[in-house]
């Protein structure tokens, strides 16, 4: 059976690549006969990293050929159907779905984070196209509400969880080796992992974070390690934050595989993150996490595991970051294990539903 996967792949974003890795891992485990092709910004990168066929995202004729050859189009995961980070991307992903339906192919929205959708035209197109897909799974209740507000109700809709939550934990020895090459982890010091990204008006967050990290070094002699999720953009953001610090920190400057990032996160004692999938990696690896919100998806994920963000980019303070990090370091039960277990089962449900749809007559 042939599937075509549409998403933001090939951009060297650790979170998006982890979603694709998790989707492929679980689908292949459930059905070894599945053959996958991925629509990618960088087909050669995707082929090498994920061992799949791939086609260029703007090569319309090749995409149509792959749609005609496919039994199912999977659109997802991630926040593809929104127009806050990019207005044009919404129309692109809706266009791929529209083409698949024109050619009579089954379409599934796979663990999507829906919205926000701004503007009358965008909302009407969402309603008209998405109401014609065959199956929808969304990764959180906030996305479910967005669909309800857009009056999208014709397909079967399930609230599941982010695909990455279905990925297996990995040994920490890979991360230990990488950290060792940077001179980290050779003592009994607490290791504070930090994942940052540039965003509009993030200067307050950047300054607050740098101040809090300095205080963690001064008060508990912590080691600070910046873990990039998107290469090389997050390295630049991490260096800019590290330069605001008075104390020494380490910025990891290499591009890492999904397994390597998971292992690195597993080596930290607490992870502080603006990146959603860095937080999800912490959940997978059983590491205490603290999130700073720049998008509703951060709040939605943290809420799903009984947590709240430290604040948003404008409101977060150094004092809050410091106090909550100390609390996490001292806590015996740092997050709700039963909620994370339920989310893993929900993430696996995405793949089960996809396979059911694939074989449905």
Tab-separated table of C-alpha atoms in Angstrom:
chain	number	residue	atom	x	y	z
A	1	UNK	CA	0.000	0.000	0.000
A	2	UNK	CA	1.334	3.420	-0.958
A	3	UNK	CA	1.036	6.574	1.105
A	4	UNK	CA	2.084	10.122	0.256
A	5	UNK	CA	2.977	12.352	3.224
A	6	UNK	CA	2.601	16.127	3.027
A	7	UNK	CA	4.202	18.336	5.679
A	8	UNK	CA	6.998	20.748	6.532
A	9	UNK	CA	9.767	18.225	5.974
A	10	UNK	CA	13.317	18.694	4.741
A	11	UNK	CA	13.798	22.053	6.474
A	12	UNK	CA	16.209	20.649	9.094
A	13	UNK	CA	13.709	21.380	11.865
A	14	UNK	CA	14.268	18.767	14.572
A	15	UNK	CA	10.631	18.777	15.637
A	16	UNK	CA	9.225	18.249	12.151
A	17	UNK	CA	11.815	15.595	11.332
A	18	UNK	CA	10.940	13.848	14.611
A	19	UNK	CA	7.256	13.838	13.625
A	20	UNK	CA	8.086	12.225	10.303
A	21	UNK	CA	10.427	9.710	11.964
A	22	UNK	CA	7.752	8.825	14.522
A	23	UNK	CA	5.019	8.459	11.880
A	24	UNK	CA	7.169	6.202	9.709
A	25	UNK	CA	8.381	4.156	12.692
A	26	UNK	CA	4.890	3.402	13.979
A	27	UNK	CA	3.247	2.862	10.569
A	28	UNK	CA	5.998	0.455	9.512
A	29	UNK	CA	5.748	-1.451	12.778
A	30	UNK	CA	1.998	-1.865	12.317
A	31	UNK	CA	2.182	-2.711	8.596
A	32	UNK	CA	5.472	-3.681	6.952
A	33	UNK	CA	3.842	-3.531	3.488
A	34	UNK	CA	3.480	0.264	3.562
A	35	UNK	CA	5.564	2.212	1.047
A	36	UNK	CA	5.926	5.928	1.818
A	37	UNK	CA	6.798	8.959	-0.305
A	38	UNK	CA	7.342	12.355	1.337
A	39	UNK	CA	6.793	15.812	-0.143
A	40	UNK	CA	9.924	17.643	1.001
A	41	UNK	CA	11.680	20.997	0.808
A	42	UNK	CA	14.893	19.011	0.331
A	43	UNK	CA	14.175	15.562	-1.161
A	44	UNK	CA	17.783	14.330	-1.001
A	45	UNK	CA	18.025	15.249	2.695
A	46	UNK	CA	14.727	13.476	3.409
A	47	UNK	CA	15.718	10.362	1.446
A	48	UNK	CA	19.000	10.094	3.331
A	49	UNK	CA	17.627	10.838	6.788
A	50	UNK	CA	14.428	8.772	6.669
A	51	UNK	CA	15.129	6.102	4.026
A	52	UNK	CA	12.044	6.988	1.986
A	53	UNK	CA	11.232	8.200	-1.495
A	54	UNK	CA	10.788	11.981	-1.639
A	55	UNK	CA	9.606	14.615	-4.101
A	56	UNK	CA	10.259	18.368	-4.277
A	57	UNK	CA	7.536	20.455	-2.624
A	58	UNK	CA	7.160	22.845	-5.596
A	59	UNK	CA	7.366	20.173	-8.331
A	60	UNK	CA	3.624	20.118	-9.062
A	61	UNK	CA	3.787	17.563	-11.878
A	62	UNK	CA	5.788	15.091	-9.787
A	63	UNK	CA	3.441	15.631	-6.834
A	64	UNK	CA	0.423	14.881	-9.049
A	65	UNK	CA	2.131	11.680	-10.281
A	66	UNK	CA	2.725	10.616	-6.674
A	67	UNK	CA	-0.877	11.431	-5.742
A	68	UNK	CA	-2.127	9.275	-8.639
A	69	UNK	CA	0.111	6.413	-7.502
A	70	UNK	CA	-0.901	6.701	-3.820
A	71	UNK	CA	-3.661	4.917	-1.935
A	72	UNK	CA	-3.728	7.585	0.778
A	73	UNK	CA	-2.527	11.157	1.290
A	74	UNK	CA	-1.498	11.927	4.863
A	75	UNK	CA	-1.391	15.646	5.671
A	76	UNK	CA	0.549	16.135	8.880
A	77	UNK	CA	1.605	16.213	11.520
A	78	UNK	CA	2.351	19.602	12.931
A	79	UNK	CA	0.680	22.993	12.674
A	80	UNK	CA	0.231	23.011	8.898
A	81	UNK	CA	-3.276	24.436	8.793
A	82	UNK	CA	-2.773	27.870	10.319
A	83	UNK	CA	-1.852	31.280	8.912
A	84	UNK	CA	-0.033	32.959	11.798
A	85	UNK	CA	3.563	31.912	11.032
A	86	UNK	CA	2.959	32.090	7.265
A	87	UNK	CA	-0.084	33.168	5.261
A	88	UNK	CA	0.907	31.330	2.090
A	89	UNK	CA	1.664	27.940	3.656
A	90	UNK	CA	-1.997	27.405	4.587
A	91	UNK	CA	-3.030	27.690	0.937
A	92	UNK	CA	-0.195	25.379	-0.116
A	93	UNK	CA	-1.211	22.563	2.234
A	94	UNK	CA	-4.899	23.014	1.412
A	95	UNK	CA	-3.912	22.892	-2.274
A	96	UNK	CA	-2.229	19.492	-1.852
A	97	UNK	CA	-5.347	18.169	-0.115
A	98	UNK	CA	-7.548	19.620	-2.866
A	99	UNK	CA	-5.470	17.912	-5.587
A	100	UNK	CA	-5.742	14.557	-3.830
A	101	UNK	CA	-9.519	14.841	-3.605
A	102	UNK	CA	-9.801	15.936	-7.265
A	103	UNK	CA	-8.036	12.695	-8.230
A	104	UNK	CA	-10.245	10.617	-5.960
A	105	UNK	CA	-7.658	9.716	-3.327
A	106	UNK	CA	-8.322	9.144	0.354
A	107	UNK	CA	-7.040	11.964	2.586
A	108	UNK	CA	-6.289	11.954	6.308
A	109	UNK	CA	-5.273	14.915	8.456
A	110	UNK	CA	-2.794	13.191	10.775
A	111	UNK	CA	-2.415	14.590	14.308
A	112	UNK	CA	-2.695	18.150	13.076
A	113	UNK	CA	-2.511	21.221	15.248
A	114	UNK	CA	-5.276	23.374	13.779
A	115	UNK	CA	-5.291	27.169	13.787
A	116	UNK	CA	-5.369	29.972	14.390
A	117	UNK	CA	-7.019	30.713	11.014
A	118	UNK	CA	-7.406	34.440	10.415
A	119	UNK	CA	-9.386	36.064	7.608
A	120	UNK	CA	-12.728	35.275	5.975
A	121	UNK	CA	-11.265	33.765	2.784
A	122	UNK	CA	-8.926	31.431	4.691
A	123	UNK	CA	-11.739	30.295	6.988
A	124	UNK	CA	-14.105	29.617	4.078
A	125	UNK	CA	-11.467	27.629	2.174
A	126	UNK	CA	-10.701	25.597	5.305
A	127	UNK	CA	-14.375	24.798	5.701
A	128	UNK	CA	-14.906	23.872	2.035
A	129	UNK	CA	-11.782	21.713	1.581
A	130	UNK	CA	-11.329	20.091	4.986
A	131	UNK	CA	-14.991	19.051	5.183
A	132	UNK	CA	-14.214	16.849	2.151
A	133	UNK	CA	-11.339	14.806	3.621
A	134	UNK	CA	-11.942	11.235	4.815
A	135	UNK	CA	-10.580	11.325	8.357
A	136	UNK	CA	-9.162	13.869	10.802
A	137	UNK	CA	-7.077	13.373	13.909
A	138	UNK	CA	-5.948	16.418	15.895
A	139	UNK	CA	-3.269	16.546	18.548
A	140	UNK	CA	-5.132	18.576	21.198
A	141	UNK	CA	-8.543	19.819	22.327
A	142	UNK	CA	-7.721	23.367	21.232
A	143	UNK	CA	-7.507	22.122	17.638
A	144	UNK	CA	-10.816	20.340	18.105
A	145	UNK	CA	-12.366	23.661	19.110
A	146	UNK	CA	-10.870	25.363	16.041
A	147	UNK	CA	-12.543	22.772	13.787
A	148	UNK	CA	-15.821	23.298	15.597
A	149	UNK	CA	-15.596	27.075	15.156
A	150	UNK	CA	-14.867	26.583	11.450
A	151	UNK	CA	-17.929	24.303	11.169
A	152	UNK	CA	-15.830	21.377	9.986
A	153	UNK	CA	-17.836	18.323	10.965
A	154	UNK	CA	-18.366	15.999	7.986
A	155	UNK	CA	-15.334	13.692	8.329
A	156	UNK	CA	-14.790	11.475	11.355
A	157	UNK	CA	-12.750	13.521	13.836
A	158	UNK	CA	-10.641	12.149	16.709
A	159	UNK	CA	-8.599	13.981	19.324
A	160	UNK	CA	-5.359	12.018	19.689
A	161	UNK	CA	-1.856	13.365	20.410
A	162	UNK	CA	1.309	14.573	18.694
A	163	UNK	CA	2.950	11.753	16.670
A	164	UNK	CA	6.288	12.232	18.452
A	165	UNK	CA	4.752	10.992	21.709
A	166	UNK	CA	4.600	7.525	20.111
A	167	UNK	CA	8.338	7.405	19.474
A	168	UNK	CA	10.441	5.154	21.679
A	169	UNK	CA	12.881	6.493	24.260
A	170	UNK	CA	16.563	5.973	23.396
A	171	UNK	CA	19.658	5.257	25.528
A	172	UNK	CA	21.386	8.332	26.965
A	173	UNK	CA	24.867	7.096	26.104
A	174	UNK	CA	24.734	8.777	22.667
A	175	UNK	CA	23.971	12.112	24.315
A	176	UNK	CA	26.600	11.581	26.994
A	177	UNK	CA	29.231	11.069	24.309
A	178	UNK	CA	28.187	14.247	22.459
A	179	UNK	CA	28.101	16.299	25.666
A	180	UNK	CA	31.475	14.889	26.672
A	181	UNK	CA	32.996	16.189	23.430
A	182	UNK	CA	31.795	19.660	24.508
A	183	UNK	CA	33.217	19.216	28.021
A	184	UNK	CA	29.809	18.792	29.683
A	185	UNK	CA	28.702	16.112	32.116
A	186	UNK	CA	32.104	15.234	33.508
A	187	UNK	CA	31.084	16.167	37.058
A	188	UNK	CA	28.082	15.814	39.364
A	189	UNK	CA	26.737	19.234	38.389
A	190	UNK	CA	23.110	19.575	37.363
A	191	UNK	CA	22.716	19.970	33.609
A	192	UNK	CA	20.068	22.480	32.522
A	193	UNK	CA	19.032	22.014	28.890
A	194	UNK	CA	17.695	25.035	27.008
A	195	UNK	CA	15.938	25.111	23.629
A	196	UNK	CA	15.269	28.551	22.142
A	197	UNK	CA	14.014	29.999	18.883
A	198	UNK	CA	13.783	33.500	17.489
A	199	UNK	CA	10.293	34.969	17.453
A	200	UNK	CA	8.664	38.373	17.218
A	201	UNK	CA	9.521	40.565	20.212
A	202	UNK	CA	11.338	37.868	22.153
A	203	UNK	CA	13.877	40.287	23.659
A	204	UNK	CA	12.212	40.214	27.098
A	205	UNK	CA	12.250	36.426	27.126
A	206	UNK	CA	15.850	36.337	25.954
A	207	UNK	CA	17.018	38.728	28.693
A	208	UNK	CA	14.958	36.980	31.401
A	209	UNK	CA	16.267	33.583	30.363
A	210	UNK	CA	19.904	34.725	30.332
A	211	UNK	CA	19.499	36.267	33.808
A	212	UNK	CA	17.827	33.140	35.224
A	213	UNK	CA	20.498	30.865	33.760
A	214	UNK	CA	23.221	33.039	35.294
A	215	UNK	CA	21.524	32.726	38.669
A	216	UNK	CA	21.336	28.929	38.294
A	217	UNK	CA	25.083	28.855	37.678
A	218	UNK	CA	25.757	31.178	40.637
A	219	UNK	CA	23.380	29.490	43.105
A	220	UNK	CA	23.694	25.767	42.326
A	221	UNK	CA	26.745	25.631	40.009
A	222	UNK	CA	24.620	24.261	37.137
A	223	UNK	CA	25.926	23.525	33.648
A	224	UNK	CA	23.912	25.265	30.942
A	225	UNK	CA	23.564	23.543	27.555
A	226	UNK	CA	21.668	24.985	24.589
A	227	UNK	CA	20.174	22.182	22.453
A	228	UNK	CA	19.246	23.260	18.897
A	229	UNK	CA	16.068	21.881	17.327
A	230	UNK	CA	16.301	23.657	13.957
A	231	UNK	CA	19.649	23.795	12.182
A	232	UNK	CA	21.232	26.326	11.925
A	233	UNK	CA	18.652	28.945	13.039
A	234	UNK	CA	18.427	27.772	16.656
A	235	UNK	CA	22.203	27.856	17.012
A	236	UNK	CA	22.164	31.562	16.156
A	237	UNK	CA	19.348	32.177	18.660
A	238	UNK	CA	21.194	30.201	21.338
A	239	UNK	CA	24.450	32.099	20.797
A	240	UNK	CA	22.620	35.429	20.992
A	241	UNK	CA	21.114	34.378	24.337
A	242	UNK	CA	24.392	32.952	25.648
A	243	UNK	CA	26.141	36.252	24.862
A	244	UNK	CA	23.783	37.992	27.315
A	245	UNK	CA	24.984	35.731	30.119
A	246	UNK	CA	27.828	36.608	32.475
A	247	UNK	CA	28.652	32.961	33.147
A	248	UNK	CA	29.847	30.259	30.793
A	249	UNK	CA	27.345	28.157	28.864
A	250	UNK	CA	27.639	25.639	26.031
A	251	UNK	CA	25.906	25.920	22.669
A	252	UNK	CA	25.765	22.634	20.744
A	253	UNK	CA	26.653	23.627	17.183
A	254	UNK	CA	26.110	20.435	15.199
A	255	UNK	CA	23.099	19.082	13.347
A	256	UNK	CA	21.736	16.049	15.178
A	257	UNK	CA	19.450	13.170	14.246
A	258	UNK	CA	16.135	12.643	16.036
A	259	UNK	CA	17.692	9.890	18.146
A	260	UNK	CA	20.653	12.064	19.081
A	261	UNK	CA	18.436	14.978	20.173
A	262	UNK	CA	16.279	12.602	22.229
A	263	UNK	CA	19.416	11.221	23.883
A	264	UNK	CA	20.795	14.707	24.560
A	265	UNK	CA	17.515	15.775	26.186
A	266	UNK	CA	17.629	12.584	28.261
A	267	UNK	CA	20.998	13.690	29.673
A	268	UNK	CA	19.579	16.918	31.136
A	269	UNK	CA	18.162	17.300	34.637
A	270	UNK	CA	15.609	19.926	33.516
A	271	UNK	CA	14.722	21.203	30.063
A	272	UNK	CA	13.580	24.816	29.574
A	273	UNK	CA	12.101	25.317	26.126
A	274	UNK	CA	10.322	27.638	23.727
A	275	UNK	CA	10.220	24.788	21.177
A	276	UNK	CA	7.209	22.450	21.382
A	277	UNK	CA	8.990	19.305	20.300
A	278	UNK	CA	11.852	19.811	22.718
A	279	UNK	CA	9.182	19.664	25.455
A	280	UNK	CA	7.693	16.537	23.889
A	281	UNK	CA	11.181	14.978	23.734
A	282	UNK	CA	11.497	15.657	27.468
A	283	UNK	CA	8.199	13.830	28.012
A	284	UNK	CA	9.386	10.860	25.954
A	285	UNK	CA	12.694	10.722	27.847
A	286	UNK	CA	11.188	11.274	31.314
A	287	UNK	CA	12.893	14.619	31.926
A	288	UNK	CA	11.321	17.511	33.911
A	289	UNK	CA	10.261	20.301	31.539
A	290	UNK	CA	9.407	23.997	31.670
A	291	UNK	CA	7.805	25.704	28.687
A	292	UNK	CA	7.691	29.334	27.601
A	293	UNK	CA	4.747	30.067	25.318
A	294	UNK	CA	4.978	31.777	21.934
A	295	UNK	CA	2.057	29.919	20.338
A	296	UNK	CA	-1.161	28.229	21.575
A	297	UNK	CA	0.347	24.818	20.798
A	298	UNK	CA	2.758	25.203	23.750
A	299	UNK	CA	-0.089	25.939	26.171
A	300	UNK	CA	-2.172	23.088	24.718
A	301	UNK	CA	0.564	20.480	25.141
A	302	UNK	CA	1.496	21.570	28.653
A	303	UNK	CA	-2.185	21.556	29.629
A	304	UNK	CA	-2.493	17.983	28.332
A	305	UNK	CA	0.114	16.826	30.888
A	306	UNK	CA	-1.198	18.953	33.746
A	307	UNK	CA	1.371	21.735	33.395
A	308	UNK	CA	1.295	25.465	32.661
A	309	UNK	CA	3.819	27.646	30.819
A	310	UNK	CA	6.211	29.843	32.772
A	311	UNK	CA	4.661	32.753	30.878
A	312	UNK	CA	4.718	34.043	27.335
A	313	UNK	CA	7.575	35.842	25.590
A	314	UNK	CA	6.432	39.238	26.858
A	315	UNK	CA	5.569	38.330	30.442
A	316	UNK	CA	8.049	35.656	31.555
A	317	UNK	CA	10.466	36.800	34.264
A	318	UNK	CA	13.923	35.662	35.340
A	319	UNK	CA	12.638	35.081	38.878
A	320	UNK	CA	9.877	32.743	37.671
A	321	UNK	CA	12.264	30.759	35.467
A	322	UNK	CA	14.762	30.388	38.334
A	323	UNK	CA	12.217	29.448	41.027
A	324	UNK	CA	10.357	26.926	38.851
A	325	UNK	CA	13.615	25.313	37.694
A	326	UNK	CA	14.698	24.795	41.315
A	327	UNK	CA	11.277	23.298	42.087
A	328	UNK	CA	11.616	20.845	39.202
A	329	UNK	CA	15.097	19.834	40.327
A	330	UNK	CA	13.795	19.159	43.852
A	331	UNK	CA	10.571	17.409	42.821
A	332	UNK	CA	10.268	13.627	43.011
A	333	UNK	CA	7.259	13.454	40.708
A	334	UNK	CA	7.928	16.164	38.153
A	335	UNK	CA	5.074	15.461	35.762
A	336	UNK	CA	2.042	13.239	35.442
A	337	UNK	CA	3.226	9.845	34.206
A	338	UNK	CA	-0.293	8.516	33.684
A	339	UNK	CA	-1.203	11.482	31.453
A	340	UNK	CA	1.951	10.934	29.364
A	341	UNK	CA	1.132	7.228	29.053
A	342	UNK	CA	-2.370	8.101	27.856
A	343	UNK	CA	-0.906	10.531	25.318
A	344	UNK	CA	1.419	7.834	23.977
A	345	UNK	CA	-1.561	5.531	23.448
A	346	UNK	CA	-3.429	8.376	21.750
A	347	UNK	CA	-0.411	9.019	19.483
A	348	UNK	CA	-0.362	5.353	18.453
A	349	UNK	CA	-4.047	5.634	17.578
A	350	UNK	CA	-3.144	7.993	14.719
A	351	UNK	CA	-1.324	5.185	12.929
A	352	UNK	CA	-4.015	2.595	13.640
A	353	UNK	CA	-6.682	4.868	12.164
A	354	UNK	CA	-4.496	5.610	9.128
A	355	UNK	CA	-4.058	1.907	8.390
A	356	UNK	CA	-7.791	1.247	8.833
A	357	UNK	CA	-8.541	4.015	6.329
A	358	UNK	CA	-5.863	2.722	3.954
A	359	UNK	CA	-7.535	-0.715	3.696
A	360	UNK	CA	-11.121	0.491	3.895
A	361	UNK	CA	-13.118	-0.324	0.742
